[in-house]
Coordinates of C-alpha atoms in Angstrom, one line a residue:
Chain A
X142 CA -19.6 -46.8 32.8
X143 CA -15.6 -46.6 31.9
X144 CA -15.2 -46.2 35.9
X145 CA -17.4 -49.2 36.7
X146 CA -15.3 -51.3 34.2
X147 CA -12.0 -50.7 34.8
X148 CA -12.4 -51.2 38.8
X149 CA -14.1 -54.4 37.8
X150 CA -11.2 -55.4 35.6
X151 CA -8.7 -54.5 38.2
X152 CA -7.1 -52.0 36.1
X153 CA -4.4 -49.7 37.7
X154 CA -5.2 -46.3 39.4
X155 CA -4.5 -43.3 37.0
X156 CA -5.3 -45.3 33.5
X157 CA -8.7 -43.4 33.5
X158 CA -9.6 -40.1 35.6
X159 CA -11.9 -37.6 35.4
X160 CA -10.3 -33.8 34.2
X161 CA -10.8 -30.6 35.8
X162 CA -11.7 -30.2 39.4
X163 CA -14.7 -31.4 41.3
X164 CA -16.3 -28.2 41.8
X165 CA -17.1 -27.1 38.4
X166 CA -18.4 -30.8 37.6
X167 CA -16.5 -31.4 34.6
X168 CA -17.4 -34.5 33.1
X169 CA -14.2 -34.6 31.1
X170 CA -12.8 -37.8 30.6
X171 CA -9.0 -38.8 30.6
X172 CA -7.0 -41.7 29.2
X173 CA -3.1 -42.5 30.0
X174 CA -3.3 -45.7 28.0
X175 CA -4.1 -46.7 24.2
X176 CA -5.4 -50.0 25.6
X177 CA -8.0 -48.3 27.8
X178 CA -8.6 -45.9 25.1
X179 CA -9.3 -48.3 22.8
X180 CA -11.5 -50.3 24.8
X181 CA -13.6 -47.0 25.3
X182 CA -13.9 -46.1 21.8
X183 CA -14.8 -49.2 20.6
X184 CA -17.6 -49.4 23.2
X185 CA -19.1 -45.8 22.3
X186 CA -18.3 -46.7 18.2
X187 CA -22.3 -48.9 18.9
X188 CA -24.1 -45.8 20.3
X189 CA -24.7 -42.7 18.4
X190 CA -23.8 -40.5 20.8
X191 CA -21.6 -37.4 20.0
X192 CA -17.5 -38.0 20.8
X193 CA -15.5 -35.1 21.0
X194 CA -11.9 -35.8 21.7
X195 CA -9.2 -33.1 22.7
X196 CA -5.7 -33.7 21.6
X197 CA -3.7 -31.6 23.5
X198 CA -0.1 -31.1 25.6
X199 CA 0.7 -30.4 29.2
X200 CA 3.1 -27.7 27.5
X201 CA 0.5 -26.1 24.5
X202 CA -0.1 -22.6 25.5
X203 CA -3.2 -22.7 23.5
X204 CA -4.5 -26.4 24.7
X205 CA -4.3 -24.8 28.6
X206 CA -6.1 -21.5 27.2
X207 CA -8.9 -23.4 26.4
X208 CA -9.3 -26.0 29.0
X209 CA -11.6 -23.9 30.9
X210 CA -14.4 -23.5 28.6
X211 CA -13.9 -27.3 27.5
X212 CA -14.4 -28.3 30.8
X213 CA -17.6 -25.9 30.8
X214 CA -18.9 -27.6 28.0
X215 CA -18.6 -31.0 28.8
X216 CA -20.9 -29.9 31.9
X217 CA -23.5 -27.8 29.7
X218 CA -24.4 -30.7 27.2
X219 CA -24.6 -33.8 28.9
X220 CA -25.6 -36.0 26.1
X221 CA -22.3 -35.3 24.8
X222 CA -19.2 -37.3 25.6
X223 CA -16.0 -35.3 26.2
X224 CA -12.3 -37.1 26.5
X225 CA -9.1 -35.3 27.0
X226 CA -5.8 -37.1 25.4
X227 CA -2.0 -36.1 25.9
X228 CA -0.2 -36.7 22.6
X229 CA 3.0 -37.3 24.4
X230 CA 1.3 -39.8 26.5
X231 CA -0.7 -41.5 23.6
X232 CA 1.4 -40.7 20.9
X233 CA 0.3 -43.6 18.5
X234 CA -3.7 -42.3 18.9
X235 CA -2.1 -38.6 18.1
X236 CA -0.7 -40.1 14.6
X237 CA -3.6 -42.2 13.8
X238 CA -6.1 -39.6 14.1
X239 CA -3.2 -37.2 12.2
X240 CA -2.8 -34.6 15.0
X241 CA -0.1 -32.2 14.1
X242 CA -1.6 -28.3 15.4
X243 CA -2.6 -28.2 18.7
X244 CA -5.3 -28.3 20.4
X245 CA -7.4 -30.5 17.4
X246 CA -11.0 -31.4 18.7
X247 CA -12.1 -34.3 16.7
X248 CA -16.1 -34.9 16.6
X249 CA -16.8 -38.7 16.2
X250 CA -20.2 -40.3 16.1
X251 CA -20.9 -44.0 15.1
X252 CA -17.0 -44.3 15.0
X253 CA -16.5 -42.0 12.0
X254 CA -14.8 -38.4 12.3
X255 CA -17.5 -35.9 11.4
X256 CA -16.1 -32.7 12.0
X257 CA -12.2 -31.7 13.1
X258 CA -11.2 -27.9 14.9
X259 CA -7.5 -27.0 15.0
X260 CA -6.7 -24.5 17.0
X261 CA -8.4 -23.0 20.4
X262 CA -11.3 -21.8 18.7
X263 CA -14.0 -21.7 21.7
X264 CA -16.9 -20.2 18.8
X265 CA -16.4 -23.0 16.4
X266 CA -16.5 -26.2 18.8
X267 CA -19.3 -25.1 20.3
X268 CA -21.0 -24.4 17.3
X269 CA -20.2 -27.9 16.2
X270 CA -21.0 -29.7 19.4
X271 CA -24.4 -28.1 19.2
X272 CA -24.4 -29.1 15.0
X273 CA -24.0 -32.9 15.9
X274 CA -25.0 -33.7 19.5
X275 CA -28.7 -35.0 18.4
Chain B
X16 CA -11.0 19.9 6.4
X17 CA -8.2 22.2 6.3
X18 CA -8.4 24.9 8.9
X19 CA -6.6 27.7 9.0
X20 CA -6.2 30.8 11.7
X21 CA -5.0 34.0 10.9
X22 CA -4.6 36.6 13.8
X23 CA -4.7 40.1 12.4
X24 CA -2.4 42.1 14.3
X25 CA -3.5 45.0 16.7
X26 CA -3.2 44.7 20.1
X27 CA -3.5 48.4 20.7
X28 CA -7.0 48.7 19.3
X29 CA -10.3 47.9 21.9
X30 CA -10.8 45.0 18.9
X31 CA -8.8 42.5 17.0
X32 CA -10.2 40.7 13.8
X33 CA -9.5 37.1 12.9
X34 CA -10.0 35.9 9.8
X35 CA -11.2 32.1 9.9
X36 CA -10.6 30.1 6.6
X37 CA -12.3 27.0 6.6
X38 CA -11.8 24.9 3.5
X39 CA -13.2 21.7 3.3
X40 CA -14.0 18.8 0.7
X41 CA -17.4 17.4 0.5
X42 CA -18.7 18.0 3.9
X43 CA -20.6 21.3 2.7
X44 CA -23.9 20.2 4.5
X45 CA -22.0 19.6 7.9
X46 CA -20.0 23.1 7.4
X47 CA -23.3 24.8 6.8
X48 CA -24.9 23.8 9.8
X49 CA -21.6 24.3 11.7
X50 CA -21.8 27.9 10.2
X51 CA -25.5 28.6 11.3
X52 CA -24.7 27.4 14.8
X53 CA -21.8 29.8 15.1
X54 CA -23.7 32.6 13.9
X55 CA -26.3 32.2 16.5
X56 CA -23.8 31.8 19.3
X57 CA -22.5 35.2 17.8
X58 CA -26.0 36.8 17.6
X59 CA -25.8 36.6 21.1
X60 CA -22.7 38.9 21.6
X61 CA -24.7 41.5 19.6
X62 CA -23.0 41.7 16.7
X63 CA -24.0 43.6 13.4
X64 CA -23.0 41.9 10.3
X65 CA -23.3 41.4 6.8
X66 CA -23.1 39.5 4.0
X67 CA -21.1 39.7 1.2
X68 CA -19.7 37.3 -1.4
X69 CA -16.8 37.6 -3.6
X70 CA -15.8 35.0 -6.6
X71 CA -12.8 32.8 -6.1
X72 CA -10.6 30.2 -7.9
X73 CA -12.5 27.8 -5.3
X74 CA -16.5 26.8 -7.1
X75 CA -18.2 29.2 -4.6
X76 CA -17.1 31.5 -1.7
X77 CA -19.5 33.0 1.4
X78 CA -18.3 35.4 3.0
X79 CA -19.5 36.6 6.2
X80 CA -18.2 39.4 8.2
X81 CA -19.1 40.2 11.7
X82 CA -18.0 43.4 13.3
X83 CA -18.5 44.2 17.1
X84 CA -17.4 47.6 19.2
X85 CA -16.8 46.9 22.3
X86 CA -15.0 48.5 25.3
X87 CA -14.3 45.0 26.4
X88 CA -10.8 43.6 25.2
X89 CA -12.6 40.3 25.8
X90 CA -14.6 40.7 23.0
X91 CA -13.3 40.2 19.4
X92 CA -14.1 41.5 16.0
X93 CA -14.4 38.2 14.0
X94 CA -14.2 37.9 10.1
X95 CA -15.3 34.9 8.7
X96 CA -14.8 33.7 5.3
X97 CA -16.1 30.4 4.1
X98 CA -14.8 28.2 1.2
X99 CA -16.8 25.5 -0.4
X100 CA -14.3 22.9 -2.3
X101 CA -16.2 20.2 -4.1
X102 CA -12.9 17.8 -5.5
X103 CA -12.8 17.1 -8.4
X104 CA -10.8 14.1 -8.2
X105 CA -10.2 11.1 -5.6
X106 CA -6.6 12.6 -5.1
X107 CA -8.1 15.7 -3.8
X108 CA -9.4 14.0 -1.0
X109 CA -7.2 14.3 1.9
X110 CA -6.3 11.5 4.3
X111 CA -8.2 10.8 6.9
X112 CA -7.6 13.0 10.0
X113 CA -6.9 9.9 12.0
X114 CA -7.9 6.5 11.9
X115 CA -7.0 3.1 12.8
X116 CA -2.9 2.3 12.7
X117 CA -2.2 -0.3 10.9
X118 CA 2.0 -0.3 11.2
X119 CA 3.0 -2.5 14.2
X120 CA 5.3 -2.5 16.9
X121 CA 7.6 -5.5 17.0
X122 CA 8.8 -6.7 20.2
X123 CA 11.8 -9.8 20.4
X124 CA 13.4 -11.2 23.4
X125 CA 15.4 -14.0 23.4
X126 CA 16.9 -16.2 26.0
X127 CA 19.8 -18.0 27.2
X128 CA 19.0 -21.7 26.2
X129 CA 21.7 -23.6 29.4
X130 CA 18.2 -24.4 31.5
X131 CA 16.8 -26.2 28.5
X132 CA 17.8 -29.9 28.8
X133 CA 15.8 -33.1 27.5
X134 CA 13.9 -33.2 30.6
X135 CA 12.6 -29.7 30.2
X136 CA 12.8 -28.5 26.7
X137 CA 9.6 -26.6 26.9
X138 CA 11.4 -23.2 28.6
X139 CA 8.9 -19.9 27.7
X140 CA 6.2 -22.5 26.7
X141 CA 5.9 -23.5 30.3
X142 CA 4.9 -19.9 31.5
X143 CA 1.0 -20.0 32.8
X144 CA -1.6 -19.0 30.3
X145 CA -2.9 -16.4 32.9
X146 CA 0.1 -14.6 33.6
X147 CA 0.4 -13.9 29.7
X148 CA -3.0 -12.4 29.6
X149 CA -1.9 -10.7 32.4
X150 CA 1.0 -8.9 30.4
X151 CA -1.0 -8.9 27.4
X152 CA -3.5 -6.6 29.9
X153 CA -0.9 -4.1 30.3
X154 CA -0.2 -3.8 26.9
X155 CA -4.2 -3.2 26.5
X156 CA -4.6 -6.3 23.9
X157 CA -5.9 -10.0 24.1
X158 CA -5.9 -13.4 22.7
X159 CA -8.7 -14.1 20.6
X160 CA -7.1 -17.5 18.8
X161 CA -4.4 -19.7 19.4
X162 CA -2.8 -23.0 18.3
X163 CA 0.6 -25.0 18.8
X164 CA 2.5 -27.1 17.2
X165 CA 5.7 -28.9 18.9
X166 CA 7.9 -26.3 18.0
X167 CA 5.8 -22.9 19.5
X168 CA 2.5 -21.5 20.7
X169 CA 1.0 -18.9 18.0
X170 CA -1.7 -16.4 19.3
X171 CA -3.6 -14.2 17.5
X172 CA -4.1 -10.7 19.6
X173 CA -7.0 -8.2 19.1
X174 CA -4.2 -6.2 18.0
X175 CA -1.8 -8.5 16.2
X176 CA 0.2 -11.8 17.3
X177 CA 2.5 -13.3 20.0
X178 CA 4.8 -16.2 19.4
X179 CA 6.1 -18.1 22.3
X180 CA 9.2 -20.7 21.0
X181 CA 10.9 -22.7 24.2
X182 CA 13.7 -19.3 24.3
X183 CA 12.1 -16.9 22.2
X184 CA 9.2 -14.3 22.4
X185 CA 7.8 -12.3 19.4
X186 CA 5.3 -9.7 20.1
X187 CA 4.1 -7.4 17.3
X188 CA 0.5 -5.1 18.2
X189 CA -0.9 -2.3 16.3
X190 CA -3.1 0.6 17.0
X191 CA -2.4 2.8 19.8
X192 CA -0.9 -0.3 22.3
X193 CA 2.0 0.4 24.6
X194 CA 4.2 -2.7 23.6
X195 CA 7.3 -1.7 25.4
X196 CA 5.0 -2.1 28.9
X197 CA 5.3 -6.0 28.5
X198 CA 9.5 -6.1 28.8
X199 CA 9.7 -6.0 32.6
X200 CA 6.8 -8.4 33.2
X201 CA 7.9 -11.1 30.6
X202 CA 11.9 -11.2 32.1
X203 CA 10.2 -11.7 34.9
X204 CA 8.2 -14.4 33.9
X205 CA 11.3 -16.2 32.0
X206 CA 13.2 -15.8 35.5
X207 CA 10.3 -18.4 37.5
X208 CA 10.9 -20.9 34.7
X209 CA 14.9 -20.3 35.2
X210 CA 15.2 -18.2 32.0
X211 CA 18.0 -15.5 31.4
X212 CA 17.5 -12.7 28.8
X213 CA 20.2 -12.9 26.2
X214 CA 18.9 -10.2 23.4
X215 CA 16.3 -7.6 22.6
X216 CA 15.1 -6.3 19.4
X217 CA 12.4 -3.8 18.6
X218 CA 11.3 -2.6 15.7
X219 CA 8.8 -0.8 13.3
X220 CA 7.7 1.6 10.6
X221 CA 6.9 4.9 10.5
X222 CA 2.9 5.3 11.9
X223 CA 0.6 6.9 9.4
X224 CA -0.9 9.0 12.5
X225 CA 2.0 9.4 14.2
X226 CA 0.2 12.0 16.4
X227 CA -2.4 9.5 17.3
X228 CA 0.6 7.4 19.6
X229 CA 0.5 7.8 23.2
X230 CA 4.0 8.8 25.0
X231 CA 7.0 6.9 24.1
X232 CA 6.0 6.2 20.5
X233 CA 5.7 9.6 19.4
X234 CA 9.2 9.8 19.5
X235 CA 12.1 7.3 18.6
X236 CA 14.3 8.6 21.0
X237 CA 12.1 8.1 23.9
X238 CA 11.3 4.8 23.0
X239 CA 14.5 3.5 23.0
X240 CA 15.2 5.0 26.5
X241 CA 12.2 3.5 27.9
X242 CA 13.6 0.0 26.1
X243 CA 16.7 0.3 27.5
X244 CA 15.8 1.3 31.3
X245 CA 14.0 -2.3 31.2
X246 CA 17.1 -4.3 30.0
X247 CA 20.0 -5.7 32.2
X248 CA 22.9 -3.2 32.5
X249 CA 25.0 -6.0 31.3
X250 CA 24.1 -5.7 28.0
X251 CA 27.3 -4.4 26.0
X252 CA 25.9 -4.5 22.6
X253 CA 23.3 -1.9 21.7
X254 CA 22.7 0.1 18.6
X255 CA 19.7 2.4 17.5
X256 CA 18.8 3.3 13.7
X257 CA 16.4 5.1 11.7
X258 CA 16.9 3.4 8.0
X259 CA 15.5 6.4 6.1
X260 CA 15.3 6.0 2.3
X261 CA 16.2 9.7 0.9
X262 CA 13.5 9.6 -1.8
X263 CA 10.4 8.4 -0.3
X264 CA 6.9 10.3 -0.1
X265 CA 6.0 9.8 2.3
X266 CA 8.9 9.1 4.1
X267 CA 8.5 5.5 5.7
X268 CA 11.6 5.0 7.8
X269 CA 12.8 1.5 9.3
X270 CA 13.5 2.2 13.4
X271 CA 15.4 -0.6 14.6
X272 CA 17.0 -1.0 18.0
X273 CA 18.7 -3.8 19.5
X274 CA 20.6 -5.0 22.8
X275 CA 22.7 -8.0 23.6
X276 CA 24.7 -9.6 26.2
X277 CA 26.8 -11.8 22.8
X278 CA 28.0 -10.1 19.6
X279 CA 27.1 -12.8 17.7
X280 CA 23.3 -13.5 17.0
X281 CA 22.0 -16.5 18.4
X282 CA 18.8 -16.6 15.9
X283 CA 19.0 -19.4 13.2
X284 CA 16.0 -17.8 11.1
X285 CA 16.1 -15.0 8.8
X286 CA 12.9 -12.6 9.8
X287 CA 11.4 -10.7 6.9
X288 CA 9.0 -7.6 7.8
X289 CA 6.7 -6.9 5.0
X290 CA 4.6 -3.6 5.2
X291 CA 2.1 -2.3 2.9
X292 CA 0.0 0.5 2.1
X293 CA -2.6 2.0 -0.4
X294 CA -3.9 -1.3 -0.8
X295 CA -5.7 -2.4 -3.8
X296 CA -9.5 -1.4 -3.2
X297 CA -10.9 -4.5 -5.0
X298 CA -8.6 -6.6 -3.0
X299 CA -9.2 -4.9 0.2
X300 CA -13.0 -5.6 0.2
X301 CA -12.3 -9.6 0.7
X302 CA -11.8 -8.1 4.2
X303 CA -14.9 -7.3 5.0
X304 CA -17.6 -8.9 6.9
X305 CA -20.3 -9.5 5.0
X306 CA -24.1 -9.6 5.6
X307 CA -25.3 -12.7 6.3
X308 CA -22.1 -14.4 7.4
X309 CA -22.8 -17.2 10.0
X310 CA -21.6 -14.2 12.3
X311 CA -18.5 -16.5 13.9
X312 CA -15.0 -15.1 13.6
X313 CA -13.4 -18.0 13.3
X314 CA -15.6 -19.0 10.3
X315 CA -15.5 -16.0 8.6
X316 CA -11.9 -15.8 9.2
X317 CA -11.5 -19.6 7.3
X318 CA -13.8 -17.9 4.7
X319 CA -11.2 -14.6 4.0
X320 CA -8.3 -16.9 4.3
X321 CA -9.8 -19.0 1.1
X322 CA -11.2 -15.9 -0.9
X323 CA -8.1 -13.8 -0.7
X324 CA -6.0 -16.7 -1.6
X325 CA -3.4 -16.1 1.7
X326 CA -3.7 -20.1 2.1
X327 CA -1.9 -20.3 -1.3
X328 CA 1.3 -18.1 0.0
X329 CA 2.5 -21.5 2.2
X330 CA 0.3 -24.1 1.3
X331 CA 2.3 -26.2 4.3
X332 CA 1.4 -24.0 6.8
X333 CA -1.5 -24.6 9.0
X334 CA -3.5 -21.1 9.3
X335 CA -5.4 -20.0 12.5
X336 CA -7.1 -17.1 11.2
X337 CA -9.7 -14.4 12.4
X338 CA -12.4 -11.7 11.2
X339 CA -12.7 -9.0 13.1
X340 CA -16.4 -7.0 13.0
X341 CA -17.1 -4.9 11.2
X342 CA -13.7 -5.5 8.8
X343 CA -10.1 -6.5 9.6
X344 CA -8.1 -10.1 9.7
X345 CA -5.6 -11.4 11.3
X346 CA -3.9 -15.0 10.8
X347 CA -0.8 -16.8 12.2
X348 CA 0.5 -19.8 10.5
X349 CA 2.4 -22.7 11.6
X350 CA 4.9 -24.9 9.5
X351 CA 7.2 -27.0 12.1
X352 CA 9.4 -24.0 13.6
X353 CA 8.7 -21.3 11.1
X354 CA 6.4 -18.6 11.9
X355 CA 4.0 -16.4 9.5
X356 CA 1.7 -14.0 10.2
X357 CA -0.7 -11.1 8.2
X358 CA -2.7 -8.5 9.5
X359 CA -5.0 -6.6 7.5
X360 CA -6.6 -3.2 8.1
X361 CA -8.6 -2.6 4.8
X362 CA -10.4 0.6 5.4
X363 CA -9.8 2.8 2.3
X364 CA -7.8 6.3 3.3
X365 CA -5.4 4.2 6.1
X366 CA -5.7 0.6 4.5
X367 CA -2.4 -1.0 5.8
X368 CA -1.4 -5.1 5.7
X369 CA 1.7 -6.5 7.0
X370 CA 3.1 -9.8 5.9
X371 CA 5.8 -11.5 8.4
X372 CA 7.5 -14.7 8.5
X373 CA 11.0 -16.4 9.8
X374 CA 12.3 -18.9 7.4
X375 CA 15.5 -20.1 6.3
X376 CA 17.1 -18.9 2.8
X377 CA 18.5 -22.1 1.7
X378 CA 15.4 -24.9 2.5
X379 CA 14.1 -25.6 -0.7
X380 CA 11.5 -27.4 0.5
X381 CA 9.8 -24.4 2.2
X382 CA 10.0 -22.4 -0.9
X383 CA 12.2 -19.3 -2.2
X384 CA 11.7 -16.5 -0.2
X385 CA 11.7 -14.2 -3.6
X386 CA 8.5 -16.6 -4.6
X387 CA 6.9 -16.7 -0.8
X388 CA 7.0 -12.3 -0.9
X389 CA 5.6 -12.2 -4.4
X390 CA 2.5 -14.4 -3.5
X391 CA 2.2 -12.0 0.0
X392 CA 1.9 -9.1 -1.8
X393 CA 0.1 -10.2 -4.4
X394 CA -3.1 -10.7 -2.3
X395 CA -2.7 -6.9 -1.7
X396 CA -2.0 -5.5 -4.5
X397 CA -0.6 -2.2 -2.4
X398 CA 0.8 0.9 -4.1
X399 CA 3.4 1.1 -1.7
X400 CA 5.6 -1.9 -0.3
X401 CA 8.1 -2.0 2.2
X402 CA 10.6 -4.8 3.1
X403 CA 12.9 -4.9 6.1
X404 CA 14.8 -8.2 6.2
X405 CA 17.2 -9.2 9.6
X406 CA 19.6 -11.9 8.6
X407 CA 20.4 -12.9 12.0
X408 CA 23.1 -15.6 12.0
X409 CA 22.8 -16.1 8.3
X410 CA 25.2 -14.3 6.8
X411 CA 24.4 -11.6 4.3
X412 CA 23.3 -12.9 1.0
X413 CA 23.4 -9.9 -1.8
X414 CA 22.1 -12.5 -4.8
X415 CA 19.1 -12.9 -2.4
X416 CA 18.4 -9.1 -2.5
X417 CA 18.7 -8.9 -5.8
X418 CA 16.2 -12.1 -6.6
X419 CA 14.0 -10.2 -4.3
X420 CA 14.0 -7.4 -6.5
X421 CA 14.1 -9.2 -9.9
X422 CA 11.0 -11.2 -8.8
X423 CA 8.8 -8.4 -7.4
X424 CA 9.7 -6.2 -10.8
X425 CA 8.7 -9.3 -13.0
X426 CA 5.7 -10.7 -11.6
X427 CA 4.3 -7.4 -9.7
X428 CA 5.5 -4.6 -11.5
X429 CA 7.1 -3.5 -8.1
X430 CA 9.9 -1.4 -8.4
X431 CA 12.8 -0.9 -6.2
X432 CA 13.0 2.5 -4.9
X433 CA 15.6 2.5 -2.5
X434 CA 17.6 0.1 -0.4
X435 CA 19.7 0.4 2.6
X436 CA 21.8 -1.7 5.0
X437 CA 23.4 -1.5 8.6
X438 CA 24.5 -3.9 10.4
X439 CA 23.4 -4.9 14.2
X440 CA 25.8 -6.8 16.4
X441 CA 24.2 -9.2 18.3
X442 CA 21.2 -9.1 15.7
X443 CA 23.3 -9.2 12.1
X444 CA 22.6 -7.4 9.2
X445 CA 19.2 -5.7 8.2
X446 CA 18.1 -4.8 4.7
X447 CA 15.4 -1.9 4.3
X448 CA 13.8 -2.4 0.6
X449 CA 11.0 0.2 -0.5
X450 CA 8.7 -0.3 -3.7
X451 CA 6.2 1.6 -5.7
X452 CA 4.8 0.4 -9.1
X453 CA 6.4 1.6 -12.1
X454 CA 4.5 3.7 -14.0
X455 CA 3.5 2.0 -17.5

């Protein structure tokens, strides 16, 4: 849906992309502009779908460590939305969400933060996603 | 259990006799079983045996004598005495023959920062995770949890911790890990991101089970040889030192080896390494997994952090914790550019906890070093504590040393039994203090 919207609005390429390689069926969405992100966030607020936001950075070792697991989770939980935001590309959004440690996973439902996990804690993340996906 | 073998002379006789003493504490049943098995074996060699019992200052004594007469020199005359000793107090219980080694080996590698620019400020943090994981494989440990901030990456390992800063790596591993195997691969990986080694520091306390360590960790001299072989020949400033308190029992020395290209240390943080043994048993119980906890090491770790009071040591720090099964705990603390790390082996008989942090002596906002140490040590209430402080680029301040001793005496009743100092070119002053509780 977001992909269609961005091409209809004639948005420049690279504002939104699917992260990870194609063969892994990654469903992780990536936003590089605050405007695009805000648009998307406003949309998903209306639904009761669970949103998992991964705040990470290209130079953050632990972020790179958990990335394969995050991608796998996105493929597994198709009723949940997975988004990846780079704190260098979107510093204002990182600040708005009070991100200090990385990776930080924020679980959002109906526009509100319901859980937060700081650190590459794969088991804990999966547990929380399972808990809140309904 | 104390095994004792006497060889009673006589090479000229056809038979020789051995006296085999077996002193045990509370394993009477097991011992009896082993004795009966031994008897059965001996029976097959057609012994003639008789029993006798004699009184002894131990609670009971069973003496078994076996004799054999044979013309074969391969068969022996065996005399077996069996002592049974029931301990009357916990101090009679011997130390475990071998248990998990809590004392860590610590390696610090520092690199020149001339390739660190505004365009490329991340240095070592650019090394890909798979490569780091491979190095850790060589050392025989693995990552169990991790977190990062703008200053560094912090990994909790199956056997301690790894910290990656742009120009500095700190690895601390316990158990029987092969830490020194990481030096060459790390230097190589650093070169791939255009970083050259500037200084190396290897330190450790004294192992609780020194004989369980693999080569070269059975002797500090051997460890030093291995480190030196892995370093560039151009490192002119090298020093190895074993700081041994004259009065400690058991002798807990502090071993340090440093080598660097420069004589002036470049490091700005003071490093404090605290080693604690004989942990208070009640406090140590916090670090055992409970039945019915959610089975998740992350959340169990969080519980332990909270229950033990570790989260109050530095309230500013974010804590990345992990609980091992069935017991054991590790955490890394992240606060700006300052790291801290705690590792706990709670089992009675070889209980151990370590606390390490990098901090600045004079930055009031992060807490006075003496207070931080008092809070950390109070979590464990150990019977024995040692503190090794490395000043790096900071000038040695004797007031700090004295204040730490005063605060620990006043708040925790710990008396400083020894204080040693040594200078390491390129690495700064190291102060090594040992404490035990003051007898009331």
